[in-house]
Amino acid sequence: MIVKHGVRTRPYHALAPAASEIPSLPSTTNKNYRQHHSLLSQCKSLKSLLQIHAHLILSGFQQDHSTLTNLINSYSSFKKCGSALSVFCSAQNPSVILWNSMIRAYTRANKYTEARKMYNSMVEQGVEPDKYTFNFVLKACTAALDFEDGVLVHREVARKRLDSDVFIGTSLIDMYCKMGDLESAREVFDRLPKRDVVACNALIAGLSQSEDPCEALGFFRKMQTWGLRPNLVSLVNLVPAVSRLADIDSCRCIHGYLFRRDFSSVVSNGLIDMYSKCGDLDAAHQVFDMMQGRDDVSWGTMMAGYASNGCFVEVLELFEWMKGENTKMNKVSIISALLAATEMRDLEKGNVIHFCASEQELDADVSVATSIMTMYAKCGEIEKAKQIFEGLGKGDLVSWAALLSACVQSGYPEAALSLFRDEQNEILKPGGITLISVLLACAELSYLKLGMSIHCYALKANIASDISFGTALVSMYAKCGFFTSALTLFNRMPCKDVVTWNALINAYTQLGDACHAIDMFCELWSSGIMPDAGTMMGIISACSILTDLDQGTCIHGQIIKNGCEHDVAVKNALIGMYCKCGNIHSAQLLFNRTRFMKDVVSWNVMISRYVQAGYAREAISAFHQMKLENFQPNLVTFVSILPAVAYLAALREGMAFHSCIIQMGFLSNTLVGNSLINMYAKCGQLNYSEKCFIEMEHKDKVSWNAMLAAYAVHGQGVDAVALFSLMQESSVQVDSVSFIGVLSACRHAGLVQEGRSIFQVMHEKHRLEPELEHYACMVDLLGRAGLFNEALNLINTMPMEPDAGVWGALLGACRVHSNVKLGEIALSHLVKLEPRNAANYIVLSDIHAHSARWGDSGKTRSMMSDSGLKRTPGCSWVEVENRVQSFLVGDYNY
């Protein structure tokens, strides 16, 4: 055995093959010396290399340093560092070149610690490093992110006055850029007496990742004034800066520069990414279409571009295209496809993508597995998501936190809490990120007790002082209605950021306390903390709740001053606010003058805002305009437009949309199915609603509730009760909406006994407390059946104050039975609750008229007039030439 430089090795003659196995090689004369080196450089397999090595030993070349250097380099190309070290150890008094070759071999094999140790041994043995030594060591330190050692090497370089060498300088620039220390990188660059394009490229790469990517563009222009012509690497390094700027003009300039120098085909993937981040997906797809040989990176980049811009239909189309061409998929394409299926809640497509990931052995990757798990969780398949999580192995807190977060974000906070209870004792103790997700679930469900328990745990674990955790606590207490506790926590927090303020503002807004939300916004402004886009969205929502156009306009002015107007989410919130306040003109102006290129997402926002504000005709007009401008509607578009069709009862429009949905492959989506059930029911086609419900592949709780509501609209009480029973038998969790649907059906059909039974089991069996809507249904049911004493007794025993809906139901029942006395009692309450509602006076006037009490009828009408109220004219809709037209009573313009 040989022991040298701390390494125990076997002599190479022991590894040599038999003489008969050695291939025909040149003789050992000096004139064939170069041929040995040529053979080493051309060696294609490890077996051949071993044979050549054995022949060189037998031929007496084992101490020639040039030959040993070539051998080390050859072993390095096969990542055989052990064999390379054996060759190095066989040398007597290794030269600096041999040391450099060994350091380089370790660096190429990603063994950075060994490379650093080799350098230390070299220095200890008195061998003087040269510029190549320092270059290889700096690359090892950079790759290992060992910046502390890298700075020490820099000091040694400076001591030897080698930092002016462009070769070493470039390595130093690269190291400092990757450290994020751009100032030191610029200092190294500025000290170089002679700069080349390679050094410039290293600095461009660092500046492209800096906080201000404009610096990279500025430097790119400056290097050309020095007479340095950018090469392909320069442009590849510049692409991330242009992508981050999302500046379409700069993007086109770079593309043109690449095209003129015939580089565009080489950096096509970068161009696709660049155009995608600028929002110009047409240009990105054009580059993709023109590519001669697309690889998995090209497909993944294009799919990621569509996904980041919310074009999920296009992502899934590319996925199907890839499948059709049998193209190998990578992590990026699978994750992008999973994101699209997740956002579209398309479980069927998600299953297909999961199968493809398994088939190509990509599901073992943690990021892919987490994406699969998130997809199942957000599609409501919590058990499958849990199975994927368990396959990742216990103790993976990041995946656990992702699973809990997905459940909360998708509207399954109960599942998140259940998973938390199931798993917390089986894996590592939950950390701050996990507990934040649990607190968000507690906030959604108003689970104050559990939230307080987590607060106690956090105090013991010393994580309650974390600003993110503190913000989640403030949000939890506020959303549970404990604003005193939330404010106490908020005031005690040593450090508050804008997100903490946003938590309180949004909590006030979500609970409908818009005035306090605006007060908090004013405090934030006076505290000197700059509001962000999240703040602005919260305060815009508050203005929407108050329908305060003046306040909303003032906030819009502040948004412009604050530079948040160009944030897409803020812009959409502003459009919604103007629509809610009845200022459709301003909403339309804002939509039209947006500086962002319109895409299908922008149209979807405009359509959904129209629908939410009750402007159904404008929503349908926007849909047709969208088509005229050659924008392809996606799943979200149809989910947004179908309620407008339902509101107008525009059956022909609805059937046309249904046809498009089938053609575009959206029919299997549960959200679309639910919207179709509601649309056909409102259009008077109950049989079509039933057909849609029966044919749905994946029904959720909303699907059953939509069908119950459809039966209620059509007065099919018996069918509704039967469906409600089937819903419980099918283990579908009924909720308060389910009871509203079935009780409404009972009241329309006069099913008193069934209604009583259902109302009773609501609390006794399902542990659901009746809300105002449920009481209104029961009062209406009992009143229409003439059971006024029971109806009034129910009102008097309500655990909360009856609202206008309850008293309005009683007034309506009095109209059916001409119950004047009780009708007057109901109106006395309604006048206090809805003083500006003329309909209440009209109903009581009609009750008086039906009882031939004409004087009282006239008095009631006079009371209405004295209050300054006028009767709202009736309105009806009709389809004329595939367009919905509205008609008002007394309108003779048609």
PDB file of N, CA and C in Angstrom, residues 336-347 349-350 374-376 378-379:
ATOM      1  N   SER A 336     -46.558  23.094 -13.785  1.00  0.00           N
ATOM      2  CA  SER A 336     -47.421  24.091 -14.448  1.00  0.00           C
ATOM      3  C   SER A 336     -48.788  23.487 -14.764  1.00  0.00           C
ATOM      4  N   ALA A 337     -48.788  22.255 -15.281  1.00  0.00           N
ATOM      5  CA  ALA A 337     -50.054  21.584 -15.609  1.00  0.00           C
ATOM      6  C   ALA A 337     -50.873  21.333 -14.343  1.00  0.00           C
ATOM      7  N   LEU A 338     -50.191  20.936 -13.269  1.00  0.00           N
ATOM      8  CA  LEU A 338     -50.891  20.713 -11.995  1.00  0.00           C
ATOM      9  C   LEU A 338     -51.494  22.007 -11.455  1.00  0.00           C
ATOM     10  N   LEU A 339     -50.746  23.112 -11.606  1.00  0.00           N
ATOM     11  CA  LEU A 339     -51.266  24.410 -11.163  1.00  0.00           C
ATOM     12  C   LEU A 339     -52.535  24.775 -11.934  1.00  0.00           C
ATOM     13  N   ALA A 340     -52.509  24.531 -13.255  1.00  0.00           N
ATOM     14  CA  ALA A 340     -53.683  24.836 -14.084  1.00  0.00           C
ATOM     15  C   ALA A 340     -54.886  24.004 -13.650  1.00  0.00           C
ATOM     16  N   ALA A 341     -54.674  22.708 -13.465  1.00  0.00           N
ATOM     17  CA  ALA A 341     -55.775  21.839 -13.025  1.00  0.00           C
ATOM     18  C   ALA A 341     -56.286  22.254 -11.649  1.00  0.00           C
ATOM     19  N   THR A 342     -55.366  22.688 -10.790  1.00  0.00           N
ATOM     20  CA  THR A 342     -55.743  23.127  -9.438  1.00  0.00           C
ATOM     21  C   THR A 342     -56.608  24.369  -9.493  1.00  0.00           C
ATOM     22  N   GLU A 343     -56.148  25.376 -10.243  1.00  0.00           N
ATOM     23  CA  GLU A 343     -56.878  26.647 -10.303  1.00  0.00           C
ATOM     24  C   GLU A 343     -58.239  26.483 -10.971  1.00  0.00           C
ATOM     25  N   MET A 344     -58.334  25.530 -11.921  1.00  0.00           N
ATOM     26  CA  MET A 344     -59.612  25.282 -12.602  1.00  0.00           C
ATOM     27  C   MET A 344     -60.474  24.277 -11.846  1.00  0.00           C
ATOM     28  N   ARG A 345     -59.898  23.752 -10.734  1.00  0.00           N
ATOM     29  CA  ARG A 345     -60.589  22.729  -9.935  1.00  0.00           C
ATOM     30  C   ARG A 345     -61.029  21.561 -10.832  1.00  0.00           C
ATOM     31  N   ASP A 346     -60.142  21.190 -11.758  1.00  0.00           N
ATOM     32  CA  ASP A 346     -60.428  20.107 -12.699  1.00  0.00           C
ATOM     33  C   ASP A 346     -59.768  18.830 -12.183  1.00  0.00           C
ATOM     34  N   LEU A 347     -60.496  18.098 -11.354  1.00  0.00           N
ATOM     35  CA  LEU A 347     -59.952  16.909 -10.714  1.00  0.00           C
ATOM     36  C   LEU A 347     -59.611  15.823 -11.736  1.00  0.00           C
ATOM     37  N   LYS A 349     -58.632  16.120 -14.871  1.00  0.00           N
ATOM     38  CA  LYS A 349     -57.371  16.442 -15.530  1.00  0.00           C
ATOM     39  C   LYS A 349     -56.208  16.291 -14.555  1.00  0.00           C
ATOM     40  N   GLY A 350     -56.441  16.655 -13.301  1.00  0.00           N
ATOM     41  CA  GLY A 350     -55.403  16.493 -12.284  1.00  0.00           C
ATOM     42  C   GLY A 350     -54.992  15.043 -12.124  1.00  0.00           C
ATOM     43  N   THR A 374     -51.320  19.454  -3.273  1.00  0.00           N
ATOM     44  CA  THR A 374     -52.091  20.703  -3.252  1.00  0.00           C
ATOM     45  C   THR A 374     -53.277  20.622  -4.205  1.00  0.00           C
ATOM     46  N   MET A 375     -53.053  20.019  -5.382  1.00  0.00           N
ATOM     47  CA  MET A 375     -54.136  19.879  -6.357  1.00  0.00           C
ATOM     48  C   MET A 375     -55.299  19.087  -5.770  1.00  0.00           C
ATOM     49  N   TYR A 376     -54.993  17.943  -5.149  1.00  0.00           N
ATOM     50  CA  TYR A 376     -56.056  17.128  -4.558  1.00  0.00           C
ATOM     51  C   TYR A 376     -56.765  17.881  -3.430  1.00  0.00           C
ATOM     52  N   LYS A 378     -57.102  21.152  -2.971  1.00  0.00           N
ATOM     53  CA  LYS A 378     -57.929  22.259  -3.461  1.00  0.00           C
ATOM     54  C   LYS A 378     -59.116  21.775  -4.285  1.00  0.00           C
ATOM     55  N   CYS A 379     -59.051  20.530  -4.761  1.00  0.00           N
ATOM     56  CA  CYS A 379     -60.197  19.950  -5.476  1.00  0.00           C
ATOM     57  C   CYS A 379     -61.117  19.194  -4.526  1.00  0.00           C
TER      58      CYS A 379
END
